[in-house]
Coordinates of C-alpha atoms and ligand atoms in Angstrom, one line a residue:
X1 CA 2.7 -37.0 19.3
X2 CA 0.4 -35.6 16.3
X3 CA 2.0 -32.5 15.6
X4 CA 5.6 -33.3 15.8
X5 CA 7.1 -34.1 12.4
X6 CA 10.8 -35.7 12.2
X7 CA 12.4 -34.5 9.2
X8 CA 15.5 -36.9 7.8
X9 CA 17.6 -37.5 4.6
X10 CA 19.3 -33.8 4.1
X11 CA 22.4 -34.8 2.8
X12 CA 23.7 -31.6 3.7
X13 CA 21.6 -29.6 6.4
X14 CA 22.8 -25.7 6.8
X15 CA 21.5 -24.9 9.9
X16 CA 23.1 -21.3 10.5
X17 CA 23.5 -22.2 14.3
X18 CA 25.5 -20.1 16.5
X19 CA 25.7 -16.3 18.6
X20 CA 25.3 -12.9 17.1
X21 CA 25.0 -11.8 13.5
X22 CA 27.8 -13.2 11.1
X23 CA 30.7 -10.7 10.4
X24 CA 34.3 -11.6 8.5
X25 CA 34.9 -15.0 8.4
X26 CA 32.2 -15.9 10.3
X27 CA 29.8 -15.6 7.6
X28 CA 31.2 -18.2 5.4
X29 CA 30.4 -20.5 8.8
X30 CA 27.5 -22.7 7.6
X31 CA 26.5 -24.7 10.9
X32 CA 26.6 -27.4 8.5
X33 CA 26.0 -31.3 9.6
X34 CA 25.9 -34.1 7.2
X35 CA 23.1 -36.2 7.3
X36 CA 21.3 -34.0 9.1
X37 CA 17.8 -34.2 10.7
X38 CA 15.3 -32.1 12.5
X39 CA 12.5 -32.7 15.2
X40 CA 9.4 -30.5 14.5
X41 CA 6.8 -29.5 17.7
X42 CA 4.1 -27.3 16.1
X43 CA 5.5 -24.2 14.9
X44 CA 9.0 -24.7 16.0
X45 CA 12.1 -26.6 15.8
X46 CA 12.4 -29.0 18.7
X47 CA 15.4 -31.3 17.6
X48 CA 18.5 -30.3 15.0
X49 CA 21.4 -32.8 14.6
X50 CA 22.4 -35.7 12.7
X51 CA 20.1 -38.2 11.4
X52 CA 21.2 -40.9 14.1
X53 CA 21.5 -38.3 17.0
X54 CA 17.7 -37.4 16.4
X55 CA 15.8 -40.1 15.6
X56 CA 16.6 -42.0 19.1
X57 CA 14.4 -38.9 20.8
X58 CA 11.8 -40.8 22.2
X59 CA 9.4 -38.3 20.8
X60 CA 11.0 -38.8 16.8
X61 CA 9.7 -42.9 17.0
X62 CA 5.4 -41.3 17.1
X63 CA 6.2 -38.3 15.1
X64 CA 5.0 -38.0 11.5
X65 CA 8.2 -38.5 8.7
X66 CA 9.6 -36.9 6.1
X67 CA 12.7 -38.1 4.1
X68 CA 14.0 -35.7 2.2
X69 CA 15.7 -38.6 0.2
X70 CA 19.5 -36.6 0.4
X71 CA 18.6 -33.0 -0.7
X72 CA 19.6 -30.0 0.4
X73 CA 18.1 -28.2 3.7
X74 CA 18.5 -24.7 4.8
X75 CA 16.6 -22.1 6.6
X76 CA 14.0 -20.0 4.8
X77 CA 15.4 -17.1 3.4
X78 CA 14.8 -14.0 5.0
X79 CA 14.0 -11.7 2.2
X80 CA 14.5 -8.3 3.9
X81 CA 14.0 -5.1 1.4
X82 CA 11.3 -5.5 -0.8
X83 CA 8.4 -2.9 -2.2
X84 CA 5.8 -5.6 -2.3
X85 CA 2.4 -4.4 -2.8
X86 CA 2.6 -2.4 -6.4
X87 CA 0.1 -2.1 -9.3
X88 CA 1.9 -2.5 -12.3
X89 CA 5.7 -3.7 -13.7
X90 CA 6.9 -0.8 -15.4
X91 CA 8.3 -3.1 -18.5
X92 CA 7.7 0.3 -21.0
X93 CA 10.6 1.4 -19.2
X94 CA 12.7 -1.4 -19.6
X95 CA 13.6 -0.8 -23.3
X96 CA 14.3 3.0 -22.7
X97 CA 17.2 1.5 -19.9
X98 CA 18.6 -0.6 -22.9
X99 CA 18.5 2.0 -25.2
X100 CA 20.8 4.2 -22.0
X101 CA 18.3 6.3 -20.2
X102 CA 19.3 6.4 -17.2
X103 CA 17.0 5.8 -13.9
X104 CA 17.2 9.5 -13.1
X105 CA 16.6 10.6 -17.2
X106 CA 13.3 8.1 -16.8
X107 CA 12.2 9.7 -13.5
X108 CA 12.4 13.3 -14.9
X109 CA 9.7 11.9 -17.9
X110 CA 7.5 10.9 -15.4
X111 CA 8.2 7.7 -15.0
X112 CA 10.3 6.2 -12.4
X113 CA 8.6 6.0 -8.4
X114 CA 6.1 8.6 -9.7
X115 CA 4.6 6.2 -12.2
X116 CA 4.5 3.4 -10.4
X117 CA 2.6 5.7 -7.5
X118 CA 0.3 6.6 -10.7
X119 CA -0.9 3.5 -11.1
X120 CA -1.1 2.5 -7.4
X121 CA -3.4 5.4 -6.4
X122 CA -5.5 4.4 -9.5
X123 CA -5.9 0.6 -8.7
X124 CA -8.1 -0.7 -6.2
X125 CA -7.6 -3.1 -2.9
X126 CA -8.7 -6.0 -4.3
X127 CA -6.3 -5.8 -7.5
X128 CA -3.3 -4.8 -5.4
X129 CA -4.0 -8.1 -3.0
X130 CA -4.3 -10.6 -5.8
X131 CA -1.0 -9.3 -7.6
X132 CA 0.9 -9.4 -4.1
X133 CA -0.6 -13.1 -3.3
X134 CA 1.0 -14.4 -6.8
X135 CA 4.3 -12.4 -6.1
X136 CA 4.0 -14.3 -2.4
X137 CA 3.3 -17.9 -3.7
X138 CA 6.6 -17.2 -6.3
X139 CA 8.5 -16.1 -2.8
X140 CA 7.4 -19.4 -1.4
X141 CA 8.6 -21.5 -4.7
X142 CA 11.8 -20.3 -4.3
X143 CA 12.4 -20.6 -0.9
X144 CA 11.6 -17.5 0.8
X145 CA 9.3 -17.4 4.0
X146 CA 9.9 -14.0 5.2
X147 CA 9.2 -11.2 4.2
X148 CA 9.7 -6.9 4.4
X149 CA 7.1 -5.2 2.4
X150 CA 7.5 -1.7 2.5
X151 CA 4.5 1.3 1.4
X152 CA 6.3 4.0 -0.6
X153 CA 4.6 3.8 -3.6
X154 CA 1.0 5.6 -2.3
X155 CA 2.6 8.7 -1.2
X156 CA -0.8 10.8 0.0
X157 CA -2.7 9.6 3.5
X158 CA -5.2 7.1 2.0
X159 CA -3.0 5.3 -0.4
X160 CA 0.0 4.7 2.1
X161 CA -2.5 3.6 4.6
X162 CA -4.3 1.1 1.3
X163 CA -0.6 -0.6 1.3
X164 CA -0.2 -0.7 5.1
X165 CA -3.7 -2.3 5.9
X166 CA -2.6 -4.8 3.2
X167 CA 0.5 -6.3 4.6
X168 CA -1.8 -6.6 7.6
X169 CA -4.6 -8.6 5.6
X170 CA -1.3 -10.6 3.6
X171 CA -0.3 -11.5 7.0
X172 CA -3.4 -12.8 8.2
X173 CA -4.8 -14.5 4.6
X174 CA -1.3 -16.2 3.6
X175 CA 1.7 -18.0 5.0
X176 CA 4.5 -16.2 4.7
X177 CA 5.5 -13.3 7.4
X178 CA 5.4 -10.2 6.1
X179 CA 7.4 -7.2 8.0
X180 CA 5.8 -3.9 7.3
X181 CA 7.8 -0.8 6.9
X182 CA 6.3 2.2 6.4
X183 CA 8.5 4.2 3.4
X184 CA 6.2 7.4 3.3
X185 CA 9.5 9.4 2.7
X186 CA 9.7 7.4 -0.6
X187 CA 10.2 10.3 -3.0
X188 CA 8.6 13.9 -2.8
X189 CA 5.2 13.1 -4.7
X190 CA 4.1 15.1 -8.1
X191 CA 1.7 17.4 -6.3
X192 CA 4.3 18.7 -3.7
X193 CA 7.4 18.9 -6.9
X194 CA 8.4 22.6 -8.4
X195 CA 6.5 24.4 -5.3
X196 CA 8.8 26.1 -3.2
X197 CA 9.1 24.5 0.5
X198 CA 7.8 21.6 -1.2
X199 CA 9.6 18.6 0.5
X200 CA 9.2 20.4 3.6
X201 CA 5.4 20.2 3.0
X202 CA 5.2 16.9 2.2
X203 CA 7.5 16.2 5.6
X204 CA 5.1 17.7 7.7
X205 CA 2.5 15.5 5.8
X206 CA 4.3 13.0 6.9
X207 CA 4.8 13.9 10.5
X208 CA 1.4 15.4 11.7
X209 CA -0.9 12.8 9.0
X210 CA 0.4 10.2 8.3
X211 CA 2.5 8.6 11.1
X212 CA -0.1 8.8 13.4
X213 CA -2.5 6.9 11.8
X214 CA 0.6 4.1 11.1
X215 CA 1.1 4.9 15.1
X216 CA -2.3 4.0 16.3
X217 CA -3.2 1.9 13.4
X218 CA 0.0 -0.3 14.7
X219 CA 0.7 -0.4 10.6
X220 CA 4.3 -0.6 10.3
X221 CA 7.1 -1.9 12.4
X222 CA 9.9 0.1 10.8
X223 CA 10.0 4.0 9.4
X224 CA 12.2 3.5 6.0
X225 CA 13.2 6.7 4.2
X226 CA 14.7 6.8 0.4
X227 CA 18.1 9.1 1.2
X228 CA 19.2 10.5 -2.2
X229 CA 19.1 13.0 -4.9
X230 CA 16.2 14.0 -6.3
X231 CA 14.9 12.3 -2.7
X232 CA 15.7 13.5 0.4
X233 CA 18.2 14.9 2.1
X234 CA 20.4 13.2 4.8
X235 CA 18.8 16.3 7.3
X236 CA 15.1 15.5 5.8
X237 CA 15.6 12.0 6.9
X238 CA 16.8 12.6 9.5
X239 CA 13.7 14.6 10.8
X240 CA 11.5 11.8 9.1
X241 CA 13.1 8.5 10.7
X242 CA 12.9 10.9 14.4
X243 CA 9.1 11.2 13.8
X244 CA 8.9 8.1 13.5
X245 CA 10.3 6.8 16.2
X246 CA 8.0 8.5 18.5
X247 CA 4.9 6.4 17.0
X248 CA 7.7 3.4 17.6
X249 CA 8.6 2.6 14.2
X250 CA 12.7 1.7 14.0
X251 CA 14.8 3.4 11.6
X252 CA 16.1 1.7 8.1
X253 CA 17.2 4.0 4.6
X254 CA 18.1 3.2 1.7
X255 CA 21.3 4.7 1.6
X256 CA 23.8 5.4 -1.2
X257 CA 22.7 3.9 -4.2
X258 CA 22.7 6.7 -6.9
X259 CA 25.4 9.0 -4.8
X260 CA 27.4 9.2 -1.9
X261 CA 25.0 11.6 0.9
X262 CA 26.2 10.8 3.8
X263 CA 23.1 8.5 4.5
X264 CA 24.9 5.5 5.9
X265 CA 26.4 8.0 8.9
X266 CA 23.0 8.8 9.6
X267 CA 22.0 5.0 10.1
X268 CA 24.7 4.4 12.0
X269 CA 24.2 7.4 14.3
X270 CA 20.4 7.0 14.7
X271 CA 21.4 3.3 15.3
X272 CA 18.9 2.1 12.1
X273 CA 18.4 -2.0 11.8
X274 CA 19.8 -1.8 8.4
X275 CA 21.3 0.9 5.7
X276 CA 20.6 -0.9 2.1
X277 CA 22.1 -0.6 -1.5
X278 CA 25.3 1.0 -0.4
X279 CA 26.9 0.9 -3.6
X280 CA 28.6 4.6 -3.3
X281 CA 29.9 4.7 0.1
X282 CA 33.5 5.4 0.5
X283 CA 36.4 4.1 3.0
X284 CA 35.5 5.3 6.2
X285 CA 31.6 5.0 5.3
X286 CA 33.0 0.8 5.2
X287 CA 34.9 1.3 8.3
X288 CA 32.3 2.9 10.2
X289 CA 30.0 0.0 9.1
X290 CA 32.4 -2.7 9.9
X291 CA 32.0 -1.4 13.4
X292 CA 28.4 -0.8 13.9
X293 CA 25.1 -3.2 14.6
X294 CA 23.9 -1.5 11.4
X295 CA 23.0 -4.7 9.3
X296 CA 24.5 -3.5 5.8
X297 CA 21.7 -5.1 3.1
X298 CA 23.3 -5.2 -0.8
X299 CA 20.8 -5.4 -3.3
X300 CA 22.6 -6.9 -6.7
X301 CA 19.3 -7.5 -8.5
X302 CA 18.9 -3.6 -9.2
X303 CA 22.4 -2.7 -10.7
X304 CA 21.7 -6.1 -12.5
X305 CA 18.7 -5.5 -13.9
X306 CA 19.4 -1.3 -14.3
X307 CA 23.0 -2.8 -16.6
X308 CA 25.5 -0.9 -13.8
X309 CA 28.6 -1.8 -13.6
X310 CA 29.1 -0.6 -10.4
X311 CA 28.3 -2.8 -7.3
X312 CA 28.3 -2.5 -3.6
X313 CA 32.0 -3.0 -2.5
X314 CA 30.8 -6.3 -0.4
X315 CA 34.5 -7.9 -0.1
X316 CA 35.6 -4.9 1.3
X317 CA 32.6 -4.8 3.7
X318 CA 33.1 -8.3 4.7
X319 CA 36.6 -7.4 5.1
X320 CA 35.7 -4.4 7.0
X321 CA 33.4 -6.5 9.9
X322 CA 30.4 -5.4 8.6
X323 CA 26.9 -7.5 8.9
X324 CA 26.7 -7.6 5.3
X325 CA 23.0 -9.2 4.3
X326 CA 21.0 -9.5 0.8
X327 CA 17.9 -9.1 -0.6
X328 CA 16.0 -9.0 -3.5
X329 CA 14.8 -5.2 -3.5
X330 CA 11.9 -6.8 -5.5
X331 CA 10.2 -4.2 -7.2
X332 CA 8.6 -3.5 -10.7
X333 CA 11.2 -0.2 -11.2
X334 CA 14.7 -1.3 -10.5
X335 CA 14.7 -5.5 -9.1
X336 CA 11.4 -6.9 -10.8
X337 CA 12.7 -10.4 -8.9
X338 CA 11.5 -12.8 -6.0
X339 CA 14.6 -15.0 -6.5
X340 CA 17.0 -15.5 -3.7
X341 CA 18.5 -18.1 -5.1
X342 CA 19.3 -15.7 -8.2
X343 CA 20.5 -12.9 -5.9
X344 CA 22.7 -15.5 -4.4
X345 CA 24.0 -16.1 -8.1
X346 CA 24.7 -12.4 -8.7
X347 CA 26.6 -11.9 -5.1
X348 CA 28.8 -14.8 -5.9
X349 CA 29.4 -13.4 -9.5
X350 CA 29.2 -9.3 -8.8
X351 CA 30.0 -9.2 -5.6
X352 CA 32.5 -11.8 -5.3
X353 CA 30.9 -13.4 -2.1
X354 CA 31.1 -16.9 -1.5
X355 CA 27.9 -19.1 -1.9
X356 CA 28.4 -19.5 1.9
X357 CA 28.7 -16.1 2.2
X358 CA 25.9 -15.8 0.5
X359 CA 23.4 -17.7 1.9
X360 CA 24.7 -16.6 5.5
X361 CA 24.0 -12.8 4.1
X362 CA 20.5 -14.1 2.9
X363 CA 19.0 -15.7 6.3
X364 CA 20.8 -15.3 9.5
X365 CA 22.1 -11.4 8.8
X366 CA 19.0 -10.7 6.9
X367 CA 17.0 -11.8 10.0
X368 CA 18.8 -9.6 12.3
X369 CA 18.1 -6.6 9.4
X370 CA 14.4 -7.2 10.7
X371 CA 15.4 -7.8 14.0
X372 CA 13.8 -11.1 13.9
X373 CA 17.1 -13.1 15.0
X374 CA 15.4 -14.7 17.9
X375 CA 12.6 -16.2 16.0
X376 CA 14.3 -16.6 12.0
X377 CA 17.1 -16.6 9.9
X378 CA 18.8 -20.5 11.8
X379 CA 17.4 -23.8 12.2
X380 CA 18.1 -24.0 15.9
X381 CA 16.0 -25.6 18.6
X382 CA 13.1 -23.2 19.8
X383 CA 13.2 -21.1 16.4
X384 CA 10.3 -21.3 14.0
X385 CA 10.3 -24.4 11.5
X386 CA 11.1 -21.8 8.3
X387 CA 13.1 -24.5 5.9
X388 CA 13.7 -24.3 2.6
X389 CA 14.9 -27.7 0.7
X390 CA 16.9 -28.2 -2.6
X391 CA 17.2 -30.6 -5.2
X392 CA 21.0 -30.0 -5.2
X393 CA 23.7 -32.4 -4.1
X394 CA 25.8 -29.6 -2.6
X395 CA 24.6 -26.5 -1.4
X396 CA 27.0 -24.6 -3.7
X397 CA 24.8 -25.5 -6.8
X398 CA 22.1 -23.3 -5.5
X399 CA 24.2 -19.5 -6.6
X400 CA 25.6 -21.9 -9.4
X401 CA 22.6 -23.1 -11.4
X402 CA 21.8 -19.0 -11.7
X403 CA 18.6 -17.9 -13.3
X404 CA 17.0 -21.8 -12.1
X405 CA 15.1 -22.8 -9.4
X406 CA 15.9 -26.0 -8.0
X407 CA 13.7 -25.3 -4.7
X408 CA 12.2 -28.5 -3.7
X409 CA 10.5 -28.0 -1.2
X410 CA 9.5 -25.3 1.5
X411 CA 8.2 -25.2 5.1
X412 CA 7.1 -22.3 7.2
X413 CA 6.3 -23.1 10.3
X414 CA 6.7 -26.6 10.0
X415 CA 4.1 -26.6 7.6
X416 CA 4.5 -27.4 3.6
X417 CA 4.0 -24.6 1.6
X418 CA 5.1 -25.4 -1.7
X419 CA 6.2 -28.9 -3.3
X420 CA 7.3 -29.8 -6.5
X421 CA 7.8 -33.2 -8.8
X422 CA 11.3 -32.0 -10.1
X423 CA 13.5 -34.4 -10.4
X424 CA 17.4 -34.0 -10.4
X425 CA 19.6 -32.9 -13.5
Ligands
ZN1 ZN1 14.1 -0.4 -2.2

């Protein structure tokens, strides 16, 4: 058959398999088979097992080959928090963070969200799209295939609608799937700041203007709100992730990254995909988790690249039953990364995960974060083709060559998106 592909030679092929989202020890559980091989039908995954097991399908003998000549497979990652579609990095920030301003000290100069919203109201459509169909290509090359893009940094009717209508042409114009979340409730924006009833202006902005055009403009699959200090309250949220549930949007926050609010409660109780960052919560915020189908999404790359000591307390989430999952948070403020592989680097090192651990957090768990689990995040029969390969002998060296990308090789949707040359070290 023309369009089936039989994929061999993965010395080691994580496929992820199994029921439900990975919590405790299940999460170190890799699916792996040595040897392994998959049969491709179109989009999707027709065959997984070993080598010999699938190539005596009478289909594998007239399918198109590729030998991945004993590198390491896996499934795509699922890069689930990212703030995609921005105009500018904010690098003249970077050096005042060395020097010990802290993120807050920045913000209150006028830099921070507010600059980066600055520059996005300021750049055109065309500009934005070519900078977010580099950073996608870059996604691609190191082995992402999915990805959240969220608005946020717009913050007035036409410029959050510029971002939304752009993950919708990204979608379309490129290969990678991009899940739109619509973060109107990013921070309150300059215009609305030092007014009294200012928040509460901006909320109703947000309720009566904006969501219905996301609403009927079928813009966004998810309503994301920033929960913090100098954002918004856990009762502001509240009334922004209700509104948008009416237009159907599902609930995520960013919850508890600069201080403890109460923000993870309120994903839990509003029953949110996922509650990311997460590095201030306290015990029973962790217990709570570790019994919820909250997906709790850690985000090393900011307290990395922000110098903080202090990150999200993922053994004792693990530990606690949580669905812990990671992503890059790539964005030019905080995590100016696309690397998964080096977010698995800083889990094993900061967070003390596993690189099992690690890569479970960064596919399957981050698929069910965008509630994708039926179609992502495994390489299981009747799931898309999403596979990213490595030129690694074991799939540990992927967190342990940190800061390099060894990425080989990566399909999406049984197609190749991005090859290299690179031979082994
Ligand atoms: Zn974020």
């Amino acid at each position: 058959m023309a369009d089936s592909l039989l994929i061999t030679g993965a010395s080691q092929l994580l496929t992820l398999r199994g029921r439900g989202p990975r919590r405790g020890d299940s999460l170190s559980n890799l699916g792996l088979v040595n040897d392994g091989a998959l049969l491709v039908r179109g989009d999707l995954i027709a065959a997984v097992g070993t080598r010999a097991e699938v190539e005596r399908l009478p289909e594998a003998r007239g399918a198109e080959k590729l030998d991945l000549g004993g590198r390491v497979a896996l499934p795509g990652f699922v890069d689930s928090h990212t703030h995609l579609v921005h105009a500018a990095s904010r690098a003249e920030e970077y050096e005042l963070k060395i020097a010990g301003a802290t993120y807050e000290e920045i913000a209150r100069k006028g830099g921070g969200i507010l600059n980066s919203v600055k520059k996005l109201r300021a750049a055109t459509s065309e500009a934005l799209k070519k900078r977010a169909l580099a950073a996608l290509k870059l996604f691609a090359a190191y082995g992402t295939t999915t990805v959240e893009a969220k608005s946020g940094y717009g913050l007035d009717v036409a410029s959050e609608l510029k971002i939304l209508q752009l993950h919708k042409e990204l979608a379309a114009e490129q290969p990678l799937d991009i899940v739109s979340t619509f973060l109107g409730a990013h921070v309150v924006p300059a215009e609305y700041r030092g007014k009294s009833g200012g928040a509460e202006r901006y909320i109703k902005l947000i309720e009566e203007k904006l969501l219905p055009h996301v609403g009927e403009g079928r813009l966004a699959e998810f309503c994301d709100v920033f929960c913090d200090r100098r954002a918004f309250t856990v009762e502001q949220s509240k009334r922004v992730l209700q509104a948008g549930r009416q237009w159907g949007l599902a609930p995520r926050m960013h919850a508890e990254q600069l201080s403890r609010t109460g923000a993870a409660r309120l994903a839990i109780l509003m029953r949110a995909a996922s509650c990311d960052h997460l590095e201030q919560v306290n015990q029973s915020d962790i217990q709570a988790l570790g019994k919820s189908e909250t997906v709790a999404t850690l985000l090393p790359g900011c307290d990395f690249h922000l110098g903080l000591k202090h990150y999200a307390p993922a053994r004792s989430l693990i530990e606690a039953g949580a669905i812990v999952a990671l992503a890059t948070d790539y964005n030019p403020g905080t995590s100016p990364t696309l690397s998964m592989p080096m977010i698995l680097s800083l889990a094993c090192a900061q967070l003390r995960m596993t690189p099992a651990e690690a890569i479970a957090a960064a596919t399957i768990n981050a698929a069910y974060a965008l509630r994708r689990e039926k179609s992502i995040g495994s390489l299981e029969v009747g799931k898309q083709a999403d596979i990213a390969v490595f030129e690694v002998a074991d799939y540990r060296e992927i967190p342990y060559y940190f800061g390099v990308n060894h990425c080989w090789m990566t399909l999406k949707r049984g197609r190749v998106i991005h090859a290299t040359e690179q031979a082994p070290i």
